[in-house]
């Protein structure tokens, strides 16, 4: 019996020693790359509706950076796309020469404390602001499109950037949440807009007529809107916008006018994209195609796999129905989805530890 007690005492002591070692090891693992100024860890477990994320590294400016040269990036914030947003933010910071100069402006339809907490704990050093987008502003103006996700009011928030962002923001890069940046975003920020209000990659080889209905093209008064332009398709998930020119040109009102026509005449099927094309197609500053390798999510109906287009790439965009995180989780990813995976901060475990 005495032997059993000694054995039990030894087992408890050994267990205590192992637990102590693990407690020492966990913080050490979380700061394993401290020599590079990077801090990793596990954030607290949020509610079941919000994904769990690892804490991202802390990215610091290079010696050549000037702290007053801000780069403004606007994105929408939706719990359904939060995993994509986190990956996009990480990719921007990771490839920036001056990551501390990037200021994020997040637009959301309603306050969500868990989502806000996730951003703070996943990116403790992030320079960001959050703004409420009033869904009521567009709810009566939205017409049903070919995909439900395109009908969400927040999808139209990009039209109202000039009204939401503070007046000191003169220019902004608008980015969707289903993309990753693999180049220095400062290059996109520095594009020369000239006298244009918006810059984006243009695709003049695309069949522009398909973005509008036969009813639109058969109505001479409506289709004449393009009579003085050579319209080309551009994707509104990656745009550089001159906010000051947008305000003075009343572009929000111009797009709302077309949305009102759509409610009466059914002139298009694709959510917030057609109003941009109606007002600005053929009158934007073209940006190199490498800044929007779009369509990686397939079409809007089936989301089938697509290959990369040839040429250099600075931004990968999973526009379309298929999203990389969903396809990876289903264990049926497309080849291009593996290019998104390295930026995924999601922790699938439901047993995340308190930090």
Short mmCIF file of C-alpha atoms in Angstrom, two decimals:
data_model
loop_
_atom_site.label_atom_id
_atom_site.label_comp_id
_atom_site.label_asym_id
_atom_site.label_seq_id
_atom_site.Cartn_x
_atom_site.Cartn_y
_atom_site.Cartn_z
CA UNK A 1 0.00 0.00 0.00
CA UNK A 2 2.87 2.33 0.83
CA UNK A 3 4.33 1.60 -2.62
CA UNK A 4 0.99 2.53 -4.24
CA UNK A 5 0.87 5.91 -2.38
CA UNK A 6 4.44 6.72 -3.41
CA UNK A 7 3.66 5.77 -6.98
CA UNK A 8 0.54 7.99 -6.92
CA UNK A 9 2.51 10.89 -5.45
CA UNK A 10 5.15 10.47 -8.18
CA UNK A 11 2.45 10.41 -10.89
CA UNK A 12 0.83 13.61 -9.59
CA UNK A 13 4.20 15.32 -9.32
CA UNK A 14 5.09 14.27 -12.86
CA UNK A 15 1.72 15.50 -14.12
CA UNK A 16 2.24 18.83 -12.39
CA UNK A 17 5.67 19.11 -13.93
CA UNK A 18 4.27 18.41 -17.42
CA UNK A 19 1.50 20.99 -16.96
CA UNK A 20 4.03 23.59 -15.83
CA UNK A 21 6.18 22.80 -18.85
CA UNK A 22 3.18 23.23 -21.18
CA UNK A 23 2.28 26.57 -19.60
CA UNK A 24 5.82 27.73 -20.20
CA UNK A 25 5.89 26.33 -23.72
CA UNK A 26 2.65 27.95 -24.95
CA UNK A 27 3.79 31.57 -24.56
CA UNK A 28 7.15 30.61 -26.00
CA UNK A 29 5.45 29.15 -29.07
CA UNK A 30 3.30 32.26 -29.38
CA UNK A 31 6.45 34.39 -29.61
CA UNK A 32 8.62 31.98 -31.54
CA UNK A 33 9.28 34.58 -34.20
CA UNK A 34 9.84 37.46 -31.83
CA UNK A 35 13.23 38.16 -33.36
CA UNK A 36 11.39 39.34 -36.48
CA UNK A 37 9.00 41.49 -34.45
CA UNK A 38 6.14 39.03 -35.00
CA UNK A 39 3.68 37.99 -32.29
CA UNK A 40 1.48 34.95 -32.75
CA UNK A 41 -1.13 33.53 -30.43
CA UNK A 42 -4.61 32.14 -30.00
CA UNK A 43 -7.43 34.58 -29.44
CA UNK A 44 -10.40 34.05 -27.20
CA UNK A 45 -13.30 31.96 -28.39
CA UNK A 46 -16.16 34.14 -29.64
CA UNK A 47 -19.80 33.16 -29.96
CA UNK A 48 -20.80 30.29 -32.23
CA UNK A 49 -21.89 32.71 -34.99
CA UNK A 50 -18.43 34.22 -35.44
CA UNK A 51 -15.40 32.21 -36.62
CA UNK A 52 -12.34 31.78 -34.42
CA UNK A 53 -9.09 33.27 -35.69
CA UNK A 54 -5.43 33.14 -34.81
CA UNK A 55 -3.73 36.39 -33.90
CA UNK A 56 -1.91 37.77 -36.93
CA UNK A 57 1.73 38.85 -36.96
CA UNK A 58 2.57 42.49 -36.28
CA UNK A 59 3.87 44.09 -39.45
CA UNK A 60 6.11 47.16 -39.14
CA UNK A 61 7.12 49.92 -41.53
CA UNK A 62 10.41 49.84 -43.36
CA UNK A 63 13.01 52.54 -42.74
CA UNK A 64 12.02 54.45 -45.87
CA UNK A 65 8.38 54.89 -44.82
CA UNK A 66 6.90 58.28 -43.95
CA UNK A 67 4.20 57.90 -41.30
CA UNK A 68 2.04 60.72 -42.67
CA UNK A 69 1.60 59.08 -46.10
CA UNK A 70 -1.63 57.22 -45.44
CA UNK A 71 -3.17 54.61 -47.72
CA UNK A 72 -6.93 54.33 -47.22
CA UNK A 73 -8.60 50.98 -47.89
CA UNK A 74 -12.37 50.48 -47.59
CA UNK A 75 -14.06 47.10 -47.21
CA UNK A 76 -17.47 45.90 -46.08
CA UNK A 77 -17.77 43.90 -42.88
CA UNK A 78 -20.16 40.97 -42.87
CA UNK A 79 -20.01 38.00 -40.50
CA UNK A 80 -20.70 35.67 -43.45
CA UNK A 81 -17.57 36.93 -45.23
CA UNK A 82 -15.45 37.66 -42.15
CA UNK A 83 -13.05 34.82 -42.90
CA UNK A 84 -12.39 36.32 -46.31
CA UNK A 85 -11.96 39.81 -44.87
CA UNK A 86 -9.36 38.59 -42.37
CA UNK A 87 -7.38 36.89 -45.13
CA UNK A 88 -7.56 40.00 -47.33
CA UNK A 89 -6.32 42.27 -44.54
CA UNK A 90 -3.46 39.90 -43.72
CA UNK A 91 -2.40 39.73 -47.36
CA UNK A 92 -2.35 43.53 -47.68
CA UNK A 93 -0.24 43.98 -44.57
CA UNK A 94 2.12 41.12 -45.39
CA UNK A 95 3.03 42.50 -48.81
CA UNK A 96 3.16 46.19 -47.89
CA UNK A 97 6.45 48.03 -47.57
CA UNK A 98 4.72 50.44 -45.19
CA UNK A 99 1.95 48.37 -43.51
CA UNK A 100 1.52 50.83 -40.64
CA UNK A 101 0.53 53.49 -43.18
CA UNK A 102 -2.50 51.47 -44.30
CA UNK A 103 -5.72 52.64 -42.67
CA UNK A 104 -8.74 50.39 -43.04
CA UNK A 105 -12.30 51.71 -43.22
CA UNK A 106 -14.83 48.95 -42.54
CA UNK A 107 -18.50 49.41 -43.45
CA UNK A 108 -21.13 47.30 -41.77
CA UNK A 109 -24.92 47.23 -41.76
CA UNK A 110 -25.25 46.73 -38.01
CA UNK A 111 -23.01 46.83 -34.96
CA UNK A 112 -21.73 43.39 -34.00
CA UNK A 113 -19.57 43.37 -30.89
CA UNK A 114 -18.22 39.90 -31.62
CA UNK A 115 -17.06 40.87 -35.10
CA UNK A 116 -15.48 44.05 -33.73
CA UNK A 117 -13.74 42.03 -31.02
CA UNK A 118 -12.46 39.57 -33.61
CA UNK A 119 -10.77 42.34 -35.56
CA UNK A 120 -9.18 43.81 -32.43
CA UNK A 121 -7.85 40.49 -31.19
CA UNK A 122 -6.81 39.11 -34.57
CA UNK A 123 -5.05 42.35 -35.56
CA UNK A 124 -4.09 44.12 -32.29
CA UNK A 125 -1.93 46.64 -34.17
CA UNK A 126 -4.35 47.39 -37.02
CA UNK A 127 -5.18 51.00 -37.85
CA UNK A 128 -8.91 50.89 -38.61
CA UNK A 129 -12.27 52.61 -38.23
CA UNK A 130 -15.77 51.19 -38.51
CA UNK A 131 -18.78 52.97 -40.02
CA UNK A 132 -22.44 52.07 -40.08
CA UNK A 133 -24.09 51.80 -43.47
CA UNK A 134 -27.81 52.50 -43.29
CA UNK A 135 -29.42 49.60 -45.15
CA UNK A 136 -32.63 51.59 -45.38
CA UNK A 137 -30.89 53.90 -47.85
CA UNK A 138 -31.02 51.24 -50.56
CA UNK A 139 -33.54 48.66 -49.41
CA UNK A 140 -36.34 50.14 -51.51
CA UNK A 141 -34.01 50.60 -54.49
CA UNK A 142 -32.69 47.03 -54.78
CA UNK A 143 -34.07 44.73 -57.46
CA UNK A 144 -33.73 40.95 -57.30
CA UNK A 145 -30.63 39.72 -59.13
CA UNK A 146 -29.43 36.32 -60.32
CA UNK A 147 -27.72 35.52 -56.99
CA UNK A 148 -29.04 36.26 -53.50
CA UNK A 149 -25.67 37.46 -52.18
CA UNK A 150 -25.78 40.29 -54.73
CA UNK A 151 -29.08 41.53 -53.30
CA UNK A 152 -27.74 42.30 -49.83
CA UNK A 153 -27.86 46.04 -48.99
CA UNK A 154 -24.22 46.00 -47.87
CA UNK A 155 -23.25 45.04 -51.43
CA UNK A 156 -24.38 48.54 -52.44
CA UNK A 157 -22.36 50.37 -49.77
CA UNK A 158 -19.55 51.03 -52.28
CA UNK A 159 -21.88 53.50 -54.02
CA UNK A 160 -22.06 55.57 -50.82
CA UNK A 161 -18.38 55.77 -49.86
CA UNK A 162 -18.29 59.54 -50.40
CA UNK A 163 -21.15 60.00 -47.94
CA UNK A 164 -19.83 57.60 -45.29
CA UNK A 165 -16.11 58.34 -45.13
CA UNK A 166 -14.84 61.47 -43.35
CA UNK A 167 -14.01 64.53 -45.45
CA UNK A 168 -10.27 64.20 -44.78
CA UNK A 169 -10.25 61.00 -46.84
CA UNK A 170 -9.68 62.29 -50.38
CA UNK A 171 -8.96 58.97 -52.08
CA UNK A 172 -9.74 55.37 -51.19
CA UNK A 173 -9.10 51.88 -52.50
CA UNK A 174 -12.27 49.81 -52.35
CA UNK A 175 -11.75 46.05 -52.08
CA UNK A 176 -14.11 43.08 -51.89
CA UNK A 177 -13.67 40.52 -49.10
CA UNK A 178 -13.06 37.52 -51.38
CA UNK A 179 -9.56 38.43 -52.53
CA UNK A 180 -5.92 38.48 -51.50
CA UNK A 181 -3.28 41.03 -52.46
CA UNK A 182 0.11 39.56 -53.36
CA UNK A 183 1.91 42.82 -54.17
CA UNK A 184 2.51 46.16 -52.46
CA UNK A 185 -0.86 47.92 -52.34
CA UNK A 186 1.01 51.25 -52.49
CA UNK A 187 1.45 50.65 -56.22
CA UNK A 188 -2.32 50.53 -56.71
CA UNK A 189 -2.78 53.52 -54.42
CA UNK A 190 -0.34 55.56 -56.49
CA UNK A 191 -2.20 55.20 -59.80
CA UNK A 192 -2.57 58.50 -61.65
CA UNK A 193 -6.30 59.21 -61.89
CA UNK A 194 -5.84 62.33 -63.98
CA UNK A 195 -9.27 63.89 -64.42
CA UNK A 196 -11.09 60.60 -63.76
CA UNK A 197 -13.09 59.79 -60.65
CA UNK A 198 -12.33 56.07 -60.65
CA UNK A 199 -9.53 53.70 -61.68
CA UNK A 200 -9.84 49.93 -62.18
CA UNK A 201 -8.71 47.21 -64.59
CA UNK A 202 -10.80 47.39 -67.77
CA UNK A 203 -11.83 44.40 -69.89
CA UNK A 204 -12.78 45.67 -73.33
CA UNK A 205 -12.77 42.18 -74.86
CA UNK A 206 -15.74 41.16 -72.68
CA UNK A 207 -19.22 41.09 -74.22
CA UNK A 208 -20.52 44.31 -72.72
CA UNK A 209 -24.07 43.86 -74.00
CA UNK A 210 -24.71 40.87 -71.72
CA UNK A 211 -24.66 43.06 -68.62
CA UNK A 212 -27.99 44.61 -69.64
CA UNK A 213 -31.30 43.21 -70.79
CA UNK A 214 -32.80 43.30 -74.27
CA UNK A 215 -35.31 45.80 -72.93
CA UNK A 216 -32.44 48.19 -72.19
CA UNK A 217 -30.76 47.86 -75.58
CA UNK A 218 -34.02 48.07 -77.50
CA UNK A 219 -34.91 51.36 -75.81
CA UNK A 220 -33.02 54.01 -77.73
CA UNK A 221 -33.38 56.62 -75.02
CA UNK A 222 -31.81 54.31 -72.41
CA UNK A 223 -29.03 52.87 -74.56
CA UNK A 224 -27.99 56.33 -75.74
CA UNK A 225 -26.28 56.76 -72.38
CA UNK A 226 -23.28 55.06 -74.04
CA UNK A 227 -23.46 57.05 -77.29
CA UNK A 228 -20.53 59.29 -76.39
CA UNK A 229 -18.43 56.56 -74.76
CA UNK A 230 -16.68 53.33 -75.69
CA UNK A 231 -17.89 51.30 -72.67
CA UNK A 232 -15.81 48.45 -71.28
CA UNK A 233 -16.59 46.10 -68.43
CA UNK A 234 -14.78 46.67 -65.13
CA UNK A 235 -15.12 44.77 -61.87
CA UNK A 236 -16.21 46.91 -58.90
CA UNK A 237 -14.47 44.67 -56.36
CA UNK A 238 -11.17 46.52 -56.91
CA UNK A 239 -11.40 50.28 -57.41
CA UNK A 240 -9.41 53.42 -56.66
CA UNK A 241 -11.88 56.26 -56.08
CA UNK A 242 -11.32 60.01 -55.88
CA UNK A 243 -13.80 60.79 -53.12
CA UNK A 244 -13.66 64.54 -53.62
CA UNK A 245 -14.49 64.26 -57.35
CA UNK A 246 -17.21 61.71 -56.56
CA UNK A 247 -18.91 64.16 -54.22
CA UNK A 248 -18.64 67.15 -56.55
CA UNK A 249 -19.84 65.07 -59.51
CA UNK A 250 -22.82 63.71 -57.54
CA UNK A 251 -22.10 60.18 -58.72
CA UNK A 252 -24.13 58.59 -55.93
CA UNK A 253 -27.24 60.38 -57.17
CA UNK A 254 -26.53 59.38 -60.77
CA UNK A 255 -26.37 55.71 -59.77
CA UNK A 256 -29.51 55.97 -57.66
CA UNK A 257 -31.31 57.42 -60.70
CA UNK A 258 -30.44 54.30 -62.70
CA UNK A 259 -31.50 52.07 -59.80
CA UNK A 260 -34.89 53.81 -59.93
CA UNK A 261 -35.14 53.01 -63.65
CA UNK A 262 -34.26 49.39 -62.89
CA UNK A 263 -37.18 49.12 -60.44
CA UNK A 264 -39.54 50.13 -63.23
CA UNK A 265 -38.01 48.61 -66.35
CA UNK A 266 -35.78 45.67 -65.36
CA UNK A 267 -32.75 46.69 -67.40
CA UNK A 268 -30.09 44.49 -65.71
CA UNK A 269 -29.60 41.40 -63.50
CA UNK A 270 -26.34 41.87 -61.57
CA UNK A 271 -26.88 43.82 -58.35
CA UNK A 272 -24.66 46.86 -57.73
CA UNK A 273 -22.38 46.42 -60.78
CA UNK A 274 -24.63 47.75 -63.60
CA UNK A 275 -25.18 51.22 -62.04
CA UNK A 276 -21.39 51.68 -62.03
CA UNK A 277 -21.20 50.60 -65.67
CA UNK A 278 -24.09 52.83 -66.70
CA UNK A 279 -22.49 55.89 -65.15
CA UNK A 280 -18.77 55.27 -65.60
CA UNK A 281 -18.00 52.56 -68.18
CA UNK A 282 -15.72 54.03 -70.82
CA UNK A 283 -14.80 56.97 -68.60
CA UNK A 284 -12.39 55.52 -66.03
CA UNK A 285 -8.62 55.30 -65.70
CA UNK A 286 -7.53 51.83 -66.77
CA UNK A 287 -5.28 49.89 -64.38
CA UNK A 288 -3.05 46.94 -65.27
CA UNK A 289 -5.01 43.66 -65.29
CA UNK A 290 -2.62 42.15 -62.75
CA UNK A 291 -4.49 44.16 -60.11
CA UNK A 292 -7.64 42.08 -60.48
CA UNK A 293 -7.25 38.44 -61.48
CA UNK A 294 -11.01 38.07 -61.03
CA UNK A 295 -13.52 35.31 -61.69
CA UNK A 296 -11.70 32.69 -59.60
CA UNK A 297 -15.01 31.87 -57.89
CA UNK A 298 -16.50 30.75 -61.18
CA UNK A 299 -19.78 32.07 -62.56
CA UNK A 300 -22.67 33.41 -60.50
CA UNK A 301 -24.76 30.25 -60.82
CA UNK A 302 -22.51 27.20 -60.38
CA UNK A 303 -19.13 28.52 -59.21
CA UNK A 304 -17.11 26.01 -61.20
CA UNK A 305 -13.33 25.97 -61.02
CA UNK A 306 -11.39 28.34 -63.23
CA UNK A 307 -7.72 28.63 -64.08
CA UNK A 308 -5.52 31.67 -63.72
CA UNK A 309 -5.19 33.99 -66.67
CA UNK A 310 -1.65 34.21 -68.10
CA UNK A 311 0.57 37.10 -67.03
CA UNK A 312 1.77 38.73 -63.79
CA UNK A 313 -0.53 38.80 -60.75
CA UNK A 314 -0.80 41.38 -57.99
CA UNK A 315 -4.29 40.52 -56.72
CA UNK A 316 -6.31 37.28 -56.76
CA UNK A 317 -10.09 37.73 -56.68
CA UNK A 318 -12.64 34.95 -56.08
CA UNK A 319 -15.56 36.85 -57.60
CA UNK A 320 -18.41 34.54 -58.55
CA UNK A 321 -20.34 31.99 -56.53
CA UNK A 322 -17.46 29.81 -55.31
CA UNK A 323 -15.52 31.06 -52.28
CA UNK A 324 -12.15 29.49 -51.41
CA UNK A 325 -12.85 28.96 -47.70
CA UNK A 326 -16.09 27.09 -48.44
CA UNK A 327 -14.50 24.89 -51.09
CA UNK A 328 -11.50 24.14 -48.88
CA UNK A 329 -13.76 23.20 -45.96
CA UNK A 330 -15.79 20.91 -48.21
CA UNK A 331 -12.54 19.12 -49.19
CA UNK A 332 -13.34 19.84 -52.83
CA UNK A 333 -11.12 22.85 -53.50
CA UNK A 334 -10.15 24.19 -56.87
CA UNK A 335 -6.44 24.42 -57.61
CA UNK A 336 -6.48 28.22 -57.26
CA UNK A 337 -7.98 27.96 -53.76
CA UNK A 338 -4.62 26.74 -52.45
CA UNK A 339 -3.25 30.20 -53.27
CA UNK A 340 -5.72 31.69 -50.79
CA UNK A 341 -5.11 29.15 -48.02
CA UNK A 342 -1.78 30.60 -46.69
CA UNK A 343 -3.62 33.79 -45.69
CA UNK A 344 -6.40 31.98 -43.83
CA UNK A 345 -6.28 32.80 -40.10
CA UNK A 346 -9.30 30.66 -39.28
CA UNK A 347 -9.04 28.11 -36.46
CA UNK A 348 -11.48 25.22 -37.02
CA UNK A 349 -11.13 23.93 -33.45
CA UNK A 350 -14.08 24.65 -31.16
CA UNK A 351 -11.80 24.42 -28.14
CA UNK A 352 -9.70 27.57 -28.58
CA UNK A 353 -8.03 28.64 -25.36
CA UNK A 354 -8.44 31.97 -23.65
CA UNK A 355 -5.37 34.06 -24.38
#
